Amino acid sequence: MKKPLTLFSLCISSYVCAKSPQLQYIKSMYQKSVKLKSRETNNSPDYYLKYLDRNLRQIYARDKKYSEITERTACIDHDILWQSNDFNPKAKLTFTQPNAAKIKVNIGTTTGSKKHAVAYQVQCKPDNNCQITEIFEHGKPFTKKTTKCPNDFYRRYIKKH
């Protein structure tokens, strides 16, 4: 009796995960990315800033401002979604949901690119209005790295001049 119950529980949890607003939110972000890549460059994060919460958008704004001032790459030097600068829309994407608020995206290998993974913490309101509140690269929070880096970049390249 325990085996059918366990199997049934897994089916329910898989069904719940498949209908998760967090999962659908991240999938739609990647679908939009692939669609835009066919029309324009994907190196600019501007199209996916709307998916990020205020804190993450501020990090991007600060990075962009410092890059413009110095005319060099500040701290964010790769496409966060694709975990590289070599976007390939043919890469196989696998979406998993380790917990209710976290979505992991595995990006398969393609010619010229390695396998990558990135995870997103997504908060959704009852009306399914969602936002990414944290990004995890190599298991580490993006905000921690990109909060320290701009401070160092500012001291090194902007404040001195």
mmCIF file of C-alpha atoms in Angstrom:
data_model
loop_
_atom_site.group_PDB
_atom_site.id
_atom_site.type_symbol
_atom_site.label_atom_id
_atom_site.label_comp_id
_atom_site.label_asym_id
_atom_site.label_seq_id
_atom_site.Cartn_x
_atom_site.Cartn_y
_atom_site.Cartn_z
ATOM 1 C CA MET A 1 0.000 0.000 0.000
ATOM 2 C CA LYS A 2 2.862 2.377 0.664
ATOM 3 C CA LYS A 3 4.274 2.165 -2.850
ATOM 4 C CA PRO A 4 1.099 3.340 -4.647
ATOM 5 C CA LEU A 5 0.696 6.121 -2.099
ATOM 6 C CA THR A 6 4.290 7.278 -2.635
ATOM 7 C CA LEU A 7 3.902 7.147 -6.412
ATOM 8 C CA PHE A 8 0.638 9.051 -6.171
ATOM 9 C CA SER A 9 2.328 11.683 -3.961
ATOM 10 C CA LEU A 10 5.092 12.125 -6.498
ATOM 11 C CA CYS A 11 2.571 12.586 -9.301
ATOM 12 C CA ILE A 12 0.748 15.236 -7.320
ATOM 13 C CA SER A 13 3.954 17.054 -6.495
ATOM 14 C CA SER A 14 5.089 16.902 -10.141
ATOM 15 C CA TYR A 15 1.718 18.247 -11.243
ATOM 16 C CA VAL A 16 1.939 21.060 -8.692
ATOM 17 C CA CYS A 17 5.460 21.878 -9.848
ATOM 18 C CA ALA A 18 4.370 21.902 -13.492
ATOM 19 C CA LYS A 19 1.689 24.467 -12.666
ATOM 20 C CA SER A 20 3.883 26.556 -10.360
ATOM 21 C CA PRO A 21 3.702 30.304 -11.132
ATOM 22 C CA GLN A 22 7.406 30.582 -10.245
ATOM 23 C CA LEU A 23 8.312 27.924 -12.789
ATOM 24 C CA GLN A 24 6.079 29.433 -15.468
ATOM 25 C CA TYR A 25 7.578 32.868 -14.779
ATOM 26 C CA ILE A 26 11.148 31.675 -15.363
ATOM 27 C CA LYS A 27 10.181 29.640 -18.427
ATOM 28 C CA SER A 28 8.503 32.683 -19.958
ATOM 29 C CA MET A 29 11.632 34.765 -19.331
ATOM 30 C CA TYR A 30 13.752 32.249 -21.267
ATOM 31 C CA GLN A 31 11.171 31.973 -24.063
ATOM 32 C CA LYS A 32 11.255 35.762 -24.438
ATOM 33 C CA SER A 33 15.059 35.676 -24.472
ATOM 34 C CA VAL A 34 15.150 33.146 -27.316
ATOM 35 C CA LYS A 35 12.549 35.115 -29.271
ATOM 36 C CA LEU A 36 14.455 38.391 -28.871
ATOM 37 C CA LYS A 37 17.759 36.794 -29.813
ATOM 38 C CA SER A 38 16.415 36.060 -33.260
ATOM 39 C CA ARG A 39 15.807 39.812 -33.747
ATOM 40 C CA GLU A 40 18.542 41.590 -31.810
ATOM 41 C CA THR A 41 21.556 41.196 -29.574
ATOM 42 C CA ASN A 42 20.993 39.430 -26.295
ATOM 43 C CA ASN A 43 23.984 40.911 -24.467
ATOM 44 C CA SER A 44 21.919 43.712 -22.942
ATOM 45 C CA PRO A 45 20.037 42.783 -19.776
ATOM 46 C CA ASP A 46 17.482 45.520 -20.407
ATOM 47 C CA TYR A 47 14.817 43.145 -21.718
ATOM 48 C CA TYR A 48 14.808 40.978 -18.603
ATOM 49 C CA LEU A 49 15.114 43.711 -15.980
ATOM 50 C CA LYS A 50 11.323 43.693 -15.689
ATOM 51 C CA TYR A 51 11.559 40.181 -14.230
ATOM 52 C CA LEU A 52 13.813 41.367 -11.385
ATOM 53 C CA ASP A 53 12.848 42.952 -8.094
ATOM 54 C CA ARG A 54 13.843 46.514 -7.221
ATOM 55 C CA ASN A 55 17.071 45.477 -5.465
ATOM 56 C CA LEU A 56 18.380 43.517 -8.461
ATOM 57 C CA ARG A 57 17.383 46.294 -10.895
ATOM 58 C CA GLN A 58 19.347 48.777 -8.762
ATOM 59 C CA ILE A 59 22.420 46.548 -8.946
ATOM 60 C CA TYR A 60 22.139 46.484 -12.743
ATOM 61 C CA ALA A 61 21.604 50.259 -12.898
ATOM 62 C CA ARG A 62 24.683 50.914 -10.795
ATOM 63 C CA ASP A 63 26.762 48.526 -12.890
ATOM 64 C CA LYS A 64 25.561 50.173 -16.109
ATOM 65 C CA LYS A 65 26.291 53.653 -14.751
ATOM 66 C CA TYR A 66 29.861 52.698 -13.765
ATOM 67 C CA SER A 67 30.435 51.033 -17.136
ATOM 68 C CA GLU A 68 29.310 54.181 -18.940
ATOM 69 C CA ILE A 69 31.462 56.471 -16.769
ATOM 70 C CA THR A 70 34.611 54.414 -17.250
ATOM 71 C CA GLU A 71 33.818 53.053 -20.722
ATOM 72 C CA ARG A 72 34.753 49.573 -19.512
ATOM 73 C CA THR A 73 32.935 46.562 -18.159
ATOM 74 C CA ALA A 74 32.252 47.093 -14.467
ATOM 75 C CA CYS A 75 31.117 43.990 -12.569
ATOM 76 C CA ILE A 76 28.515 42.136 -14.598
ATOM 77 C CA ASP A 77 30.521 40.742 -17.482
ATOM 78 C CA HIS A 78 28.232 37.998 -18.783
ATOM 79 C CA ASP A 79 24.617 37.291 -19.574
ATOM 80 C CA ILE A 80 23.132 36.079 -16.292
ATOM 81 C CA LEU A 81 20.356 34.061 -17.937
ATOM 82 C CA TRP A 82 22.679 32.064 -20.137
ATOM 83 C CA GLN A 83 25.689 32.136 -17.788
ATOM 84 C CA SER A 84 28.015 33.175 -20.601
ATOM 85 C CA ASN A 85 28.324 35.650 -23.436
ATOM 86 C CA ASP A 86 27.911 32.898 -26.008
ATOM 87 C CA PHE A 87 24.154 32.627 -26.232
ATOM 88 C CA ASN A 88 22.923 29.635 -28.178
ATOM 89 C CA PRO A 89 19.146 29.337 -28.567
ATOM 90 C CA LYS A 90 19.565 25.629 -29.388
ATOM 91 C CA ALA A 91 20.844 24.832 -25.896
ATOM 92 C CA LYS A 92 18.585 22.375 -24.119
ATOM 93 C CA LEU A 93 16.974 23.963 -21.082
ATOM 94 C CA THR A 94 15.863 21.872 -18.128
ATOM 95 C CA PHE A 95 13.784 23.528 -15.427
ATOM 96 C CA THR A 96 13.489 22.079 -11.930
ATOM 97 C CA GLN A 97 11.966 23.397 -8.743
ATOM 98 C CA PRO A 98 14.009 22.347 -5.681
ATOM 99 C CA ASN A 99 11.613 24.196 -3.371
ATOM 100 C CA ALA A 100 8.531 26.396 -3.625
ATOM 101 C CA ALA A 101 10.434 29.630 -4.281
ATOM 102 C CA LYS A 102 13.507 28.391 -6.169
ATOM 103 C CA ILE A 103 13.761 27.483 -9.850
ATOM 104 C CA LYS A 104 16.924 25.927 -11.264
ATOM 105 C CA VAL A 105 17.739 26.116 -14.958
ATOM 106 C CA ASN A 106 20.258 23.726 -16.475
ATOM 107 C CA ILE A 107 21.584 24.966 -19.793
ATOM 108 C CA GLY A 108 22.882 22.124 -21.944
ATOM 109 C CA THR A 109 26.080 22.056 -23.931
ATOM 110 C CA THR A 110 26.169 23.223 -27.518
ATOM 111 C CA THR A 111 28.976 23.739 -29.997
ATOM 112 C CA GLY A 112 31.328 26.238 -28.404
ATOM 113 C CA SER A 113 29.668 26.353 -24.984
ATOM 114 C CA LYS A 114 29.781 24.314 -21.806
ATOM 115 C CA LYS A 115 26.928 23.128 -19.642
ATOM 116 C CA HIS A 116 25.793 25.808 -17.181
ATOM 117 C CA ALA A 117 23.264 26.126 -14.405
ATOM 118 C CA VAL A 118 21.646 29.073 -12.699
ATOM 119 C CA ALA A 119 18.962 29.247 -10.027
ATOM 120 C CA TYR A 120 16.434 31.934 -9.264
ATOM 121 C CA GLN A 121 14.541 32.730 -6.114
ATOM 122 C CA VAL A 122 11.115 33.889 -7.206
ATOM 123 C CA GLN A 123 8.446 35.492 -5.072
ATOM 124 C CA CYS A 124 4.882 35.535 -6.348
ATOM 125 C CA LYS A 125 1.955 37.426 -4.930
ATOM 126 C CA PRO A 126 -1.482 35.775 -4.744
ATOM 127 C CA ASP A 127 -2.368 37.328 -8.130
ATOM 128 C CA ASN A 128 0.653 35.479 -9.651
ATOM 129 C CA ASN A 129 2.568 38.739 -10.048
ATOM 130 C CA CYS A 130 6.116 37.418 -9.663
ATOM 131 C CA GLN A 131 9.621 38.844 -9.389
ATOM 132 C CA ILE A 132 13.092 37.368 -9.115
ATOM 133 C CA THR A 133 14.514 38.283 -5.698
ATOM 134 C CA GLU A 134 17.860 36.473 -5.970
ATOM 135 C CA ILE A 135 20.001 34.758 -8.562
ATOM 136 C CA PHE A 136 22.368 31.934 -7.648
ATOM 137 C CA GLU A 137 25.457 31.396 -9.785
ATOM 138 C CA HIS A 138 27.569 28.384 -8.823
ATOM 139 C CA GLY A 139 25.379 28.133 -5.726
ATOM 140 C CA LYS A 140 26.336 31.615 -4.497
ATOM 141 C CA PRO A 141 24.018 34.620 -4.240
ATOM 142 C CA PHE A 142 24.436 37.089 -7.083
ATOM 143 C CA THR A 143 23.569 40.051 -4.837
ATOM 144 C CA LYS A 144 26.430 39.330 -2.441
ATOM 145 C CA LYS A 145 29.017 39.345 -5.242
ATOM 146 C CA THR A 146 27.542 42.276 -7.112
ATOM 147 C CA THR A 147 27.125 44.429 -4.027
ATOM 148 C CA LYS A 148 30.797 44.185 -3.088
ATOM 149 C CA CYS A 149 32.176 44.491 -6.630
ATOM 150 C CA PRO A 150 30.646 47.899 -7.492
ATOM 151 C CA ASN A 151 32.009 49.359 -4.249
ATOM 152 C CA ASP A 152 35.496 48.119 -5.133
ATOM 153 C CA PHE A 153 35.087 49.244 -8.757
ATOM 154 C CA TYR A 154 34.008 52.711 -7.628
ATOM 155 C CA ARG A 155 37.036 53.112 -5.338
ATOM 156 C CA ARG A 156 39.449 51.794 -7.948
ATOM 157 C CA TYR A 157 38.248 53.468 -11.160
ATOM 158 C CA ILE A 158 35.900 56.343 -10.371
ATOM 159 C CA LYS A 159 36.788 57.905 -7.046
ATOM 160 C CA LYS A 160 40.496 58.159 -7.946
ATOM 161 C CA HIS A 161 39.785 60.258 -11.040
#
